[in-house]
mmCIF file of C-alpha atoms in Angstrom:
data_model
loop_
_atom_site.group_PDB
_atom_site.id
_atom_site.type_symbol
_atom_site.label_atom_id
_atom_site.label_comp_id
_atom_site.label_asym_id
_atom_site.label_seq_id
_atom_site.Cartn_x
_atom_site.Cartn_y
_atom_site.Cartn_z
ATOM 1 C CA MET D 17 47.262 7.087 -21.247
ATOM 2 C CA ILE D 18 45.543 9.565 -18.344
ATOM 3 C CA GLU D 19 43.548 7.739 -15.612
ATOM 4 C CA VAL D 20 41.664 10.113 -13.494
ATOM 5 C CA SER D 21 40.041 9.005 -10.221
ATOM 6 C CA ALA D 22 38.050 10.801 -7.728
ATOM 7 C CA HIS D 23 37.371 9.998 -3.845
ATOM 8 C CA LEU D 24 34.735 11.488 -1.663
ATOM 9 C CA ILE D 25 36.438 12.190 1.564
ATOM 10 C CA GLY D 26 33.496 12.592 3.855
ATOM 11 C CA GLY D 27 31.657 9.445 2.436
ATOM 12 C CA PRO D 28 28.509 8.955 0.346
ATOM 13 C CA VAL D 29 25.912 11.023 2.614
ATOM 14 C CA TYR D 30 25.938 14.990 3.742
ATOM 15 C CA PHE D 31 23.552 17.188 5.230
ATOM 16 C CA ALA D 32 22.198 20.252 3.481
ATOM 17 C CA GLY D 33 24.821 23.249 4.276
ATOM 18 C CA ASP D 34 27.613 20.690 4.867
ATOM 19 C CA ARG D 35 31.118 21.052 3.000
ATOM 20 C CA ILE D 36 31.693 18.279 0.376
ATOM 21 C CA SER D 37 35.270 17.363 -0.131
ATOM 22 C CA SER D 38 36.629 15.370 -2.742
ATOM 23 C CA ARG D 39 40.289 14.127 -3.668
ATOM 24 C CA VAL D 40 40.898 14.048 -7.578
ATOM 25 C CA THR D 41 43.786 12.155 -8.897
ATOM 26 C CA PHE D 42 45.362 12.360 -12.241
ATOM 27 C CA SER D 43 47.875 9.568 -13.438
ATOM 28 C CA ASN D 44 50.101 8.818 -16.513
ATOM 29 C CA VAL D 45 49.727 4.960 -16.938
ATOM 30 C CA ARG D 46 51.252 2.851 -19.467
ATOM 31 C CA GLN D 47 48.932 1.932 -22.355
ATOM 32 C CA THR D 48 48.662 -1.627 -22.863
ATOM 33 C CA ALA D 49 46.485 -1.447 -26.032
ATOM 34 C CA GLY D 50 47.106 0.445 -29.270
ATOM 35 C CA CYS D 51 46.958 4.152 -29.192
ATOM 36 C CA PRO D 52 43.348 5.848 -29.597
ATOM 37 C CA GLN D 53 42.472 8.242 -32.230
ATOM 38 C CA ASN D 54 42.777 12.122 -31.820
ATOM 39 C CA TYR D 55 46.006 10.893 -29.526
ATOM 40 C CA ILE D 56 48.349 14.031 -29.223
ATOM 41 C CA ALA D 57 51.378 13.840 -26.808
ATOM 42 C CA THR D 58 54.219 16.292 -26.540
ATOM 43 C CA LYS D 59 56.898 13.450 -26.032
ATOM 44 C CA LYS D 60 56.617 9.713 -25.602
ATOM 45 C CA SER D 61 56.535 9.699 -21.892
ATOM 46 C CA GLU D 62 54.410 12.699 -21.463
ATOM 47 C CA GLU D 63 50.720 13.186 -21.453
ATOM 48 C CA VAL D 64 48.866 16.505 -21.632
ATOM 49 C CA LEU D 65 45.399 16.949 -20.281
ATOM 50 C CA GLY D 66 43.752 20.266 -21.514
ATOM 51 C CA TRP D 67 41.530 21.022 -18.735
ATOM 52 C CA ALA D 68 39.442 19.558 -15.607
ATOM 53 C CA SER D 69 36.772 21.191 -13.556
ATOM 54 C CA ALA D 70 34.231 20.124 -10.882
ATOM 55 C CA GLN D 71 30.823 21.199 -9.562
ATOM 56 C CA VAL D 72 27.993 19.724 -7.871
ATOM 57 C CA VAL D 73 24.484 19.381 -9.424
ATOM 58 C CA CYS D 74 20.969 18.552 -8.589
ATOM 59 C CA VAL D 75 18.932 16.728 -11.020
ATOM 60 C CA CYS D 76 15.245 16.700 -10.669
ATOM 61 C CA THR D 77 13.386 14.090 -12.790
ATOM 62 C CA ILE D 78 9.604 14.426 -13.287
ATOM 63 C CA ASN D 79 6.981 11.778 -14.194
ATOM 64 C CA PRO D 80 4.910 13.359 -16.742
ATOM 65 C CA GLN D 81 2.168 10.832 -16.182
ATOM 66 C CA LYS D 82 1.785 12.099 -12.644
ATOM 67 C CA VAL D 83 2.865 15.613 -12.749
ATOM 68 C CA LEU D 84 1.832 18.818 -14.884
ATOM 69 C CA VAL D 85 5.418 19.345 -16.843
ATOM 70 C CA MET D 86 6.235 21.564 -19.738
ATOM 71 C CA ASP D 87 7.608 19.676 -22.646
ATOM 72 C CA SER D 88 10.890 21.637 -22.549
ATOM 73 C CA ILE D 89 11.370 20.228 -19.112
ATOM 74 C CA SER D 90 10.495 16.768 -19.452
ATOM 75 C CA ASN D 91 12.510 16.196 -22.701
ATOM 76 C CA CYS D 92 15.469 18.340 -21.468
ATOM 77 C CA ASN D 93 18.782 16.401 -22.423
ATOM 78 C CA THR D 94 22.069 18.126 -23.489
ATOM 79 C CA SER D 95 24.530 16.395 -25.519
ATOM 80 C CA MET D 96 28.249 17.115 -25.788
ATOM 81 C CA THR D 97 30.031 17.314 -29.232
ATOM 82 C CA ILE D 98 33.491 16.479 -30.064
ATOM 83 C CA ASN D 99 34.348 20.331 -30.858
ATOM 84 C CA SER D 100 32.851 21.513 -27.437
ATOM 85 C CA THR D 101 35.474 22.958 -25.159
ATOM 86 C CA SER D 102 33.231 23.654 -22.020
ATOM 87 C CA LEU D 103 31.127 21.571 -19.678
ATOM 88 C CA SER D 104 27.279 22.694 -18.943
ATOM 89 C CA PRO D 105 25.491 21.313 -15.847
ATOM 90 C CA LYS D 106 22.944 19.941 -18.104
ATOM 91 C CA ALA D 107 25.407 17.729 -20.175
ATOM 92 C CA GLY D 108 24.472 14.175 -20.069
ATOM 93 C CA GLU D 109 21.459 14.543 -17.694
ATOM 94 C CA ARG D 110 17.835 13.681 -18.397
ATOM 95 C CA GLY D 111 15.841 15.772 -16.457
ATOM 96 C CA LEU D 112 15.741 19.269 -14.902
ATOM 97 C CA VAL D 113 18.869 20.559 -13.341
ATOM 98 C CA ILE D 114 17.366 22.544 -10.586
ATOM 99 C CA PHE D 115 20.705 23.413 -8.598
ATOM 100 C CA SER D 116 24.586 23.562 -9.713
ATOM 101 C CA THR D 117 27.397 25.133 -8.092
ATOM 102 C CA LYS D 118 29.760 27.311 -10.114
ATOM 103 C CA PRO D 119 32.370 25.037 -11.698
ATOM 104 C CA LYS D 120 35.717 25.227 -10.301
ATOM 105 C CA ILE D 121 38.836 24.620 -12.408
ATOM 106 C CA LEU D 122 40.978 21.918 -11.210
ATOM 107 C CA VAL D 123 43.688 21.745 -13.769
ATOM 108 C CA CYS D 124 44.748 23.419 -16.901
ATOM 109 C CA ASP D 125 47.127 22.483 -19.517
ATOM 110 C CA LEU D 126 48.425 19.892 -17.127
ATOM 111 C CA THR D 127 51.571 17.863 -18.284
ATOM 112 C CA LEU D 128 52.092 14.564 -16.459
ATOM 113 C CA PRO D 129 55.617 12.679 -17.008
ATOM 114 C CA ASP D 130 55.639 8.894 -17.615
ATOM 115 C CA GLU D 131 54.156 6.949 -14.588
ATOM 116 C CA SER D 132 53.598 10.047 -12.319
ATOM 117 C CA ASN D 133 50.503 11.311 -10.419
ATOM 118 C CA THR D 134 49.370 14.337 -8.944
ATOM 119 C CA ASP D 135 46.213 15.123 -6.454
ATOM 120 C CA TYR D 136 44.125 18.143 -6.181
ATOM 121 C CA LEU D 137 41.348 18.774 -3.665
ATOM 122 C CA TYR D 138 37.903 20.174 -4.494
ATOM 123 C CA GLN D 139 35.800 21.490 -1.926
ATOM 124 C CA GLU D 140 32.376 23.056 -1.977
ATOM 125 C CA THR D 141 29.755 24.100 0.666
ATOM 126 C CA LEU D 142 26.297 22.926 -0.126
ATOM 127 C CA PRO D 143 23.368 25.452 0.294
ATOM 128 C CA SER D 144 21.090 24.956 3.389
ATOM 129 C CA SER D 145 17.790 25.238 1.187
ATOM 130 C CA LEU D 146 18.248 22.170 -1.017
ATOM 131 C CA PRO D 147 15.740 19.444 -1.257
ATOM 132 C CA PRO D 148 17.053 15.922 0.087
ATOM 133 C CA SER D 149 17.732 12.855 -2.131
ATOM 134 C CA PHE D 150 14.394 11.403 -2.979
ATOM 135 C CA ARG D 151 13.539 8.664 -5.574
ATOM 136 C CA GLY D 152 9.967 8.997 -5.500
ATOM 137 C CA GLN D 153 7.404 7.656 -8.227
ATOM 138 C CA ALA D 154 6.355 11.297 -9.304
ATOM 139 C CA ILE D 155 9.564 13.300 -8.649
ATOM 140 C CA LYS D 156 12.981 12.278 -7.967
ATOM 141 C CA TYR D 157 15.848 14.355 -6.567
ATOM 142 C CA SER D 158 19.476 13.146 -7.197
ATOM 143 C CA TYR D 159 22.889 14.801 -6.383
ATOM 144 C CA LYS D 160 26.059 13.989 -7.926
ATOM 145 C CA LEU D 161 29.668 15.443 -8.193
ATOM 146 C CA LYS D 162 30.495 16.097 -12.002
ATOM 147 C CA ILE D 163 34.101 16.264 -13.002
ATOM 148 C CA GLY D 164 34.465 17.328 -16.710
ATOM 149 C CA LEU D 165 37.904 16.304 -18.233
ATOM 150 C CA GLN D 166 39.191 17.037 -21.879
ATOM 151 C CA ARG D 167 42.328 16.004 -23.541
ATOM 152 C CA VAL D 168 43.740 18.103 -26.646
ATOM 153 C CA GLY D 169 41.749 16.977 -29.679
ATOM 154 C CA ALA D 170 39.494 14.430 -27.868
ATOM 155 C CA PRO D 171 35.775 14.923 -26.563
ATOM 156 C CA VAL D 172 34.718 15.816 -23.117
ATOM 157 C CA LYS D 173 34.407 12.936 -20.885
ATOM 158 C CA LEU D 174 32.383 13.199 -17.409
ATOM 159 C CA LEU D 175 33.254 11.336 -14.100
ATOM 160 C CA ASN D 176 30.347 11.187 -12.133
ATOM 161 C CA ILE D 177 29.983 10.474 -8.239
ATOM 162 C CA PRO D 178 26.512 10.132 -6.944
ATOM 163 C CA PHE D 179 25.955 11.090 -3.124
ATOM 164 C CA ARG D 180 22.904 11.194 -0.712
ATOM 165 C CA LEU D 181 21.814 14.643 0.626
ATOM 166 C CA MET D 182 19.485 14.738 3.996
ATOM 167 C CA THR D 183 17.985 17.871 5.128
ATOM 168 C CA TRP D 184 16.877 18.869 8.548
ATOM 169 C CA GLN D 185 15.785 22.532 7.536
ATOM 170 C CA LEU D 186 12.669 21.143 5.707
ATOM 171 C CA CYS D 187 11.596 18.878 8.938
ATOM 172 C CA GLY D 188 10.148 21.660 10.796
ATOM 173 C CA LEU D 189 12.023 21.412 13.989
ATOM 174 C CA PRO D 190 10.552 23.301 16.815
ATOM 175 C CA ASN D 191 12.703 25.148 19.126
ATOM 176 C CA CYS D 192 13.903 23.078 21.872
ATOM 177 C CA GLN D 193 16.947 25.439 23.068
ATOM 178 C CA ASP D 194 15.674 25.460 26.642
ATOM 179 C CA GLU D 195 15.904 21.909 26.840
ATOM 180 C CA GLN D 196 19.187 21.165 25.085
ATOM 181 C CA GLY D 197 21.015 20.233 28.479
ATOM 182 C CA ILE D 198 18.951 17.236 29.147
ATOM 183 C CA VAL D 199 19.982 15.448 26.145
ATOM 184 C CA VAL D 200 21.652 12.256 26.983
ATOM 185 C CA SER D 201 24.892 10.962 25.097
ATOM 186 C CA ASN D 202 26.515 7.556 25.602
ATOM 187 C CA PRO D 203 29.768 7.571 27.366
ATOM 188 C CA PHE D 204 30.977 4.317 25.757
ATOM 189 C CA LEU D 205 30.913 5.690 22.144
ATOM 190 C CA LYS D 206 33.491 8.036 20.758
ATOM 191 C CA THR D 207 32.527 11.635 20.254
ATOM 192 C CA SER D 208 31.877 12.213 16.466
ATOM 193 C CA GLN D 209 33.283 15.282 15.206
ATOM 194 C CA CYS D 210 30.973 17.195 13.385
ATOM 195 C CA VAL D 211 32.043 18.939 10.169
ATOM 196 C CA ASN D 212 29.974 22.006 10.346
ATOM 197 C CA PRO D 213 29.476 23.293 13.955
ATOM 198 C CA GLU D 214 26.013 24.761 13.007
ATOM 199 C CA PHE D 215 24.785 20.925 12.660
ATOM 200 C CA ASP D 216 25.090 20.596 16.847
ATOM 201 C CA ASP D 217 21.978 22.330 17.471
ATOM 202 C CA PRO D 218 19.719 20.204 15.016
ATOM 203 C CA LEU D 219 21.043 17.301 15.782
ATOM 204 C CA GLU D 220 20.597 17.669 19.389
ATOM 205 C CA THR D 221 17.160 18.794 18.750
ATOM 206 C CA MET D 222 16.412 15.904 16.777
ATOM 207 C CA GLN D 223 17.846 13.623 19.361
ATOM 208 C CA LEU D 224 15.726 15.234 22.082
ATOM 209 C CA LEU D 225 12.654 14.987 20.059
ATOM 210 C CA THR D 226 13.144 11.115 19.350
ATOM 211 C CA SER D 227 14.438 10.117 22.864
ATOM 212 C CA ARG D 228 11.898 11.943 24.742
ATOM 213 C CA ARG D 229 9.010 9.589 25.532
ATOM 214 C CA SER D 230 5.612 11.061 25.684
ATOM 215 C CA PRO D 231 3.190 7.983 25.706
ATOM 216 C CA SER D 232 -0.043 8.544 23.727
ATOM 217 C CA VAL D 233 -2.897 5.942 24.048
ATOM 218 C CA TYR D 234 -5.563 5.702 21.140
ATOM 219 C CA LYS D 235 -8.880 4.168 21.799
ATOM 220 C CA VAL D 236 -9.633 2.391 18.351
ATOM 221 C CA THR D 237 -13.349 1.918 17.832
ATOM 222 C CA ASN D 238 -15.726 0.721 15.085
ATOM 223 C CA GLY D 239 -19.586 0.749 15.027
ATOM 224 C CA LYS D 240 -19.941 -2.092 17.431
ATOM 225 C CA GLY D 241 -17.552 -0.898 20.292
ATOM 226 C CA LYS D 242 -14.013 -0.444 21.202
ATOM 227 C CA VAL D 243 -11.446 -2.928 19.202
ATOM 228 C CA VAL D 244 -8.140 -2.226 21.321
ATOM 229 C CA ASN D 245 -6.445 0.512 23.322
ATOM 230 C CA LEU D 246 -2.924 1.385 21.305
ATOM 231 C CA CYS D 247 -0.078 2.819 23.212
ATOM 232 C CA LEU D 248 2.654 4.677 21.340
ATOM 233 C CA PHE D 249 5.699 5.891 23.243
ATOM 234 C CA LYS D 250 6.225 8.891 20.857
ATOM 235 C CA SER D 251 5.385 10.156 17.302
ATOM 236 C CA GLY D 252 8.730 11.092 15.988
ATOM 237 C CA TYR D 253 11.511 8.685 14.995
ATOM 238 C CA ARG D 254 14.902 9.068 13.395
ATOM 239 C CA LEU D 255 16.248 6.668 10.637
ATOM 240 C CA GLY D 256 17.424 3.243 12.047
ATOM 241 C CA GLU D 257 14.799 3.319 14.863
ATOM 242 C CA ASP D 258 12.366 0.876 15.896
ATOM 243 C CA ILE D 259 8.446 2.021 16.349
ATOM 244 C CA VAL D 260 7.475 0.294 19.515
ATOM 245 C CA GLY D 261 4.036 -0.095 20.670
ATOM 246 C CA THR D 262 1.408 -1.755 22.996
ATOM 247 C CA LEU D 263 -1.849 -3.153 22.183
ATOM 248 C CA ASP D 264 -4.517 -3.844 25.217
ATOM 249 C CA PHE D 265 -7.381 -6.083 24.176
ATOM 250 C CA SER D 266 -8.521 -6.735 28.047
ATOM 251 C CA ALA D 267 -11.101 -4.042 27.961
ATOM 252 C CA SER D 268 -12.394 -4.600 24.455
ATOM 253 C CA ASN D 269 -16.176 -5.744 23.850
ATOM 254 C CA VAL D 270 -15.325 -6.337 20.073
ATOM 255 C CA SER D 271 -13.313 -9.549 19.269
ATOM 256 C CA CYS D 272 -10.212 -8.899 17.091
ATOM 257 C CA ILE D 273 -8.818 -11.990 14.991
ATOM 258 C CA GLN D 274 -5.972 -10.376 13.712
ATOM 259 C CA TYR D 275 -4.272 -7.125 13.032
ATOM 260 C CA SER D 276 -1.374 -5.784 10.838
ATOM 261 C CA VAL D 277 0.629 -2.550 10.753
ATOM 262 C CA SER D 278 2.676 -1.159 7.932
ATOM 263 C CA LEU D 279 5.048 1.826 7.721
ATOM 264 C CA GLN D 280 3.984 3.889 4.868
ATOM 265 C CA SER D 281 5.311 7.019 3.006
ATOM 266 C CA GLN D 282 2.770 9.296 1.437
ATOM 267 C CA GLU D 283 4.081 11.140 -1.626
ATOM 268 C CA VAL D 284 1.817 14.327 -1.909
ATOM 269 C CA VAL D 285 2.015 16.321 -5.130
ATOM 270 C CA PRO D 286 -0.002 19.739 -4.964
ATOM 271 C CA GLU D 287 -3.052 19.706 -6.745
ATOM 272 C CA GLU D 288 -2.372 22.384 -8.999
ATOM 273 C CA LYS D 289 0.487 20.344 -10.338
ATOM 274 C CA ARG D 290 -1.156 17.181 -10.393
ATOM 275 C CA ARG D 291 -1.900 15.181 -13.725
ATOM 276 C CA ARG D 292 -5.348 14.321 -14.408
ATOM 277 C CA ILE D 293 -6.152 10.726 -15.368
ATOM 278 C CA GLY D 294 -8.855 11.887 -17.722
ATOM 279 C CA PRO D 295 -10.642 14.988 -18.922
ATOM 280 C CA TYR D 296 -13.646 14.761 -16.488
ATOM 281 C CA SER D 297 -11.780 12.408 -13.762
ATOM 282 C CA LYS D 298 -10.452 13.759 -10.235
ATOM 283 C CA PHE D 299 -6.716 14.287 -9.492
ATOM 284 C CA ALA D 300 -4.628 11.349 -9.267
ATOM 285 C CA ASP D 301 -4.470 10.044 -5.462
ATOM 286 C CA GLU D 302 -1.540 10.494 -3.608
ATOM 287 C CA ILE D 303 1.086 7.792 -4.005
ATOM 288 C CA VAL D 304 1.536 5.534 -1.066
ATOM 289 C CA THR D 305 4.758 2.883 -0.685
ATOM 290 C CA SER D 306 4.680 0.418 2.206
ATOM 291 C CA TYR D 307 8.124 -0.613 3.835
ATOM 292 C CA SER D 308 8.287 -2.557 7.094
ATOM 293 C CA LYS D 309 5.163 -4.529 8.310
ATOM 294 C CA HIS D 310 4.274 -6.261 11.285
ATOM 295 C CA HIS D 311 1.382 -8.937 11.497
ATOM 296 C CA GLU D 312 -0.045 -10.938 14.001
ATOM 297 C CA PHE D 313 -3.079 -13.261 14.848
ATOM 298 C CA CYS D 314 -4.226 -11.830 18.249
ATOM 299 C CA ILE D 315 -7.450 -13.900 18.831
ATOM 300 C CA GLY D 316 -7.782 -14.742 22.545
ATOM 301 C CA PHE D 317 -4.901 -12.196 23.477
ATOM 302 C CA LEU D 318 -5.009 -10.017 26.229
ATOM 303 C CA GLN D 319 -1.985 -7.835 25.527
ATOM 304 C CA THR D 320 0.531 -7.786 22.676
ATOM 305 C CA HIS D 321 3.094 -5.356 21.084
ATOM 306 C CA LEU D 322 4.351 -4.158 17.819
ATOM 307 C CA SER D 323 7.837 -3.533 16.533
ATOM 308 C CA LEU D 324 8.508 -1.855 13.184
ATOM 309 C CA PRO D 325 12.132 -0.756 11.935
ATOM 310 C CA VAL D 326 12.463 2.557 10.205
ATOM 311 C CA PRO D 327 14.762 1.542 7.139
ATOM 312 C CA LEU D 328 18.043 3.789 6.878
ATOM 313 C CA HIS D 329 17.709 3.856 2.997
ATOM 314 C CA VAL D 330 14.253 5.968 3.157
ATOM 315 C CA THR D 331 14.025 9.635 2.888
ATOM 316 C CA PRO D 332 12.906 11.713 6.150
ATOM 317 C CA SER D 333 9.897 13.576 6.142
ATOM 318 C CA PHE D 334 10.220 16.990 4.004
ATOM 319 C CA ASP D 335 7.825 19.549 2.024
ATOM 320 C CA THR D 336 8.753 21.443 -0.945
ATOM 321 C CA ASP D 337 6.670 23.167 -3.480
ATOM 322 C CA MET D 338 6.853 20.320 -5.870
ATOM 323 C CA VAL D 339 6.080 17.413 -3.683
ATOM 324 C CA ALA D 340 5.841 16.480 0.067
ATOM 325 C CA LEU D 341 6.690 13.359 1.564
ATOM 326 C CA LYS D 342 4.635 12.331 4.832
ATOM 327 C CA TRP D 343 4.970 9.252 6.826
ATOM 328 C CA ARG D 344 2.199 7.111 8.742
ATOM 329 C CA LEU D 345 1.418 3.957 10.402
ATOM 330 C CA HIS D 346 -1.277 1.823 8.377
ATOM 331 C CA PHE D 347 -3.274 -0.277 10.670
ATOM 332 C CA GLU D 348 -5.713 -2.895 9.480
ATOM 333 C CA PHE D 349 -7.950 -4.881 12.347
ATOM 334 C CA VAL D 350 -9.926 -7.911 11.311
ATOM 335 C CA THR D 351 -12.855 -8.362 13.827
ATOM 336 C CA ALA D 352 -15.418 -10.670 14.360
ATOM 337 C CA VAL D 353 -19.274 -9.522 13.602
ATOM 338 C CA THR D 354 -20.544 -11.158 16.473
ATOM 339 C CA PRO D 355 -18.515 -11.333 20.065
ATOM 340 C CA LEU D 356 -16.703 -14.686 20.334
ATOM 341 C CA ARG D 357 -18.228 -16.822 23.315
ATOM 342 C CA TRP D 358 -15.509 -18.458 25.370
ATOM 343 C CA SER D 359 -16.484 -21.539 27.061
ATOM 344 C CA GLY D 360 -13.661 -21.995 29.379
ATOM 345 C CA GLU D 361 -10.038 -20.957 29.700
ATOM 346 C CA ASN D 362 -8.731 -24.560 29.119
ATOM 347 C CA ASN D 363 -11.390 -25.819 26.917
ATOM 348 C CA TRP D 364 -12.226 -23.811 23.912
ATOM 349 C CA GLU D 365 -12.511 -24.925 20.127
ATOM 350 C CA ALA D 366 -12.520 -22.436 17.158
ATOM 351 C CA PRO D 367 -15.723 -22.042 15.133
ATOM 352 C CA THR D 368 -15.495 -23.791 11.797
ATOM 353 C CA SER D 369 -16.871 -20.419 10.100
ATOM 354 C CA LEU D 370 -16.572 -16.795 11.250
ATOM 355 C CA ASP D 371 -18.069 -13.661 9.836
ATOM 356 C CA ILE D 372 -15.445 -11.033 9.861
ATOM 357 C CA GLU D 373 -14.932 -7.304 8.807
ATOM 358 C CA THR D 374 -12.023 -5.360 8.149
ATOM 359 C CA MET D 375 -11.175 -1.811 9.815
ATOM 360 C CA VAL D 376 -8.616 0.401 8.470
ATOM 361 C CA TRP D 377 -6.901 3.187 10.290
ATOM 362 C CA ASP D 378 -3.995 5.651 9.380
ATOM 363 C CA LEU D 379 -1.774 7.356 12.235
ATOM 364 C CA PRO D 380 0.449 10.125 10.946
ATOM 365 C CA ILE D 381 4.096 10.250 12.316
ATOM 366 C CA VAL D 382 7.274 12.145 11.667
ATOM 367 C CA ILE D 383 10.823 10.556 10.412
ATOM 368 C CA TYR D 384 13.750 12.769 11.214
ATOM 369 C CA PRO D 385 17.206 12.274 9.650
ATOM 370 C CA THR D 386 20.049 10.681 11.681
ATOM 371 C CA THR D 387 23.870 11.590 11.316
ATOM 372 C CA PRO D 388 25.392 10.993 7.761
ATOM 373 C CA ALA D 389 28.202 8.601 9.363
ATOM 374 C CA HIS D 390 25.236 6.236 10.571
ATOM 375 C CA VAL D 391 23.650 6.443 7.405
ATOM 376 C CA SER D 392 26.850 5.685 5.143
ATOM 377 C CA LYS D 393 27.481 2.396 7.107
ATOM 378 C CA ALA D 394 24.244 0.839 5.801
ATOM 379 C CA LEU D 395 24.496 1.973 2.307
ATOM 380 C CA TYR D 396 26.381 0.314 -0.463
ATOM 381 C CA GLY D 397 27.146 3.477 -2.429
ATOM 382 C CA THR D 398 30.349 3.681 -3.746
ATOM 383 C CA CYS D 399 32.816 6.971 -2.934
ATOM 384 C CA ASP D 400 34.847 6.472 -5.830
ATOM 385 C CA ALA D 401 35.017 6.494 -9.507
ATOM 386 C CA THR D 402 37.756 6.254 -12.463
ATOM 387 C CA VAL D 403 37.824 7.348 -15.925
ATOM 388 C CA VAL D 404 40.587 6.607 -18.521
ATOM 389 C CA LEU D 405 41.294 9.156 -21.248
#
């Protein structure tokens, strides 16, 4: 029998515009069980593979309960028959194939002697205009390397290797060419060799935007006065970074009992493509997902700080014609209706009951991608796949 294995050489994460490479190995291994049906061999020690092709596809899965789609798209599913001798990008996919590369023939009429193997290299350059990998509640973008195989007289089999695609083209990077020279590099780390030299400028720009500190102070107030002074050192962060800020209650005239801050993503679908809940209802609200959260009781505090990690598995900010992903910090402040009276610094008893009110505030931020090698170390995705014919 024939064993086909594929391995992604560059890892499971790529940039849009990058080149994806895969090593495909065809092996003639001894069969331990009985011969399957439709088995044809030229000799007892030889195996024949009719053909094998490879291509990259992007599948867009749309939730019809949240997004307006045509029935032909939502029910898109193409199956393969035993008499089929070709591979369609839609084969075996439930969803809309919005992108597919031209299939490349790897082998044709390949004869493998007993216990032999042969390797082939597949390479393809991904376009720069592709959307990133995204697993939203309304829309999902997923990428995979699809390898089609067929032995003579047998049905077509598929070998799929999923991978993650990040894009910096949809982040709206400003032009920072005049400041590229001040980007600081770590002399204790080995210089990473970029697969595509055109990524040098975007990576340096993202590093500059996320490493440059420009503190911003926000005076948070409610109807009774100032609650806190919030200081954030920057508004743009890369995957894997920590969002750090300070809170100053020293000049506040409203007593803050506790606060919490959450890192949230906003999945926004254009209004003309949103699904209405009812015939007379409004459009469905934006989809909000919470990730890391920081919570602290701050009664009696003069100053404190917050720290929120940005997970490596999330999708950075992007905007397409189908969906836009935005990020924000969601603050909740629990304040006292009447200011607390302190009887002394060392002798104070908390009240048995306290009238409180909650204040909510959202602060938009931008999440940028980081190097694919950094993200690959945190993912548990596989770079290998095997199928037996």
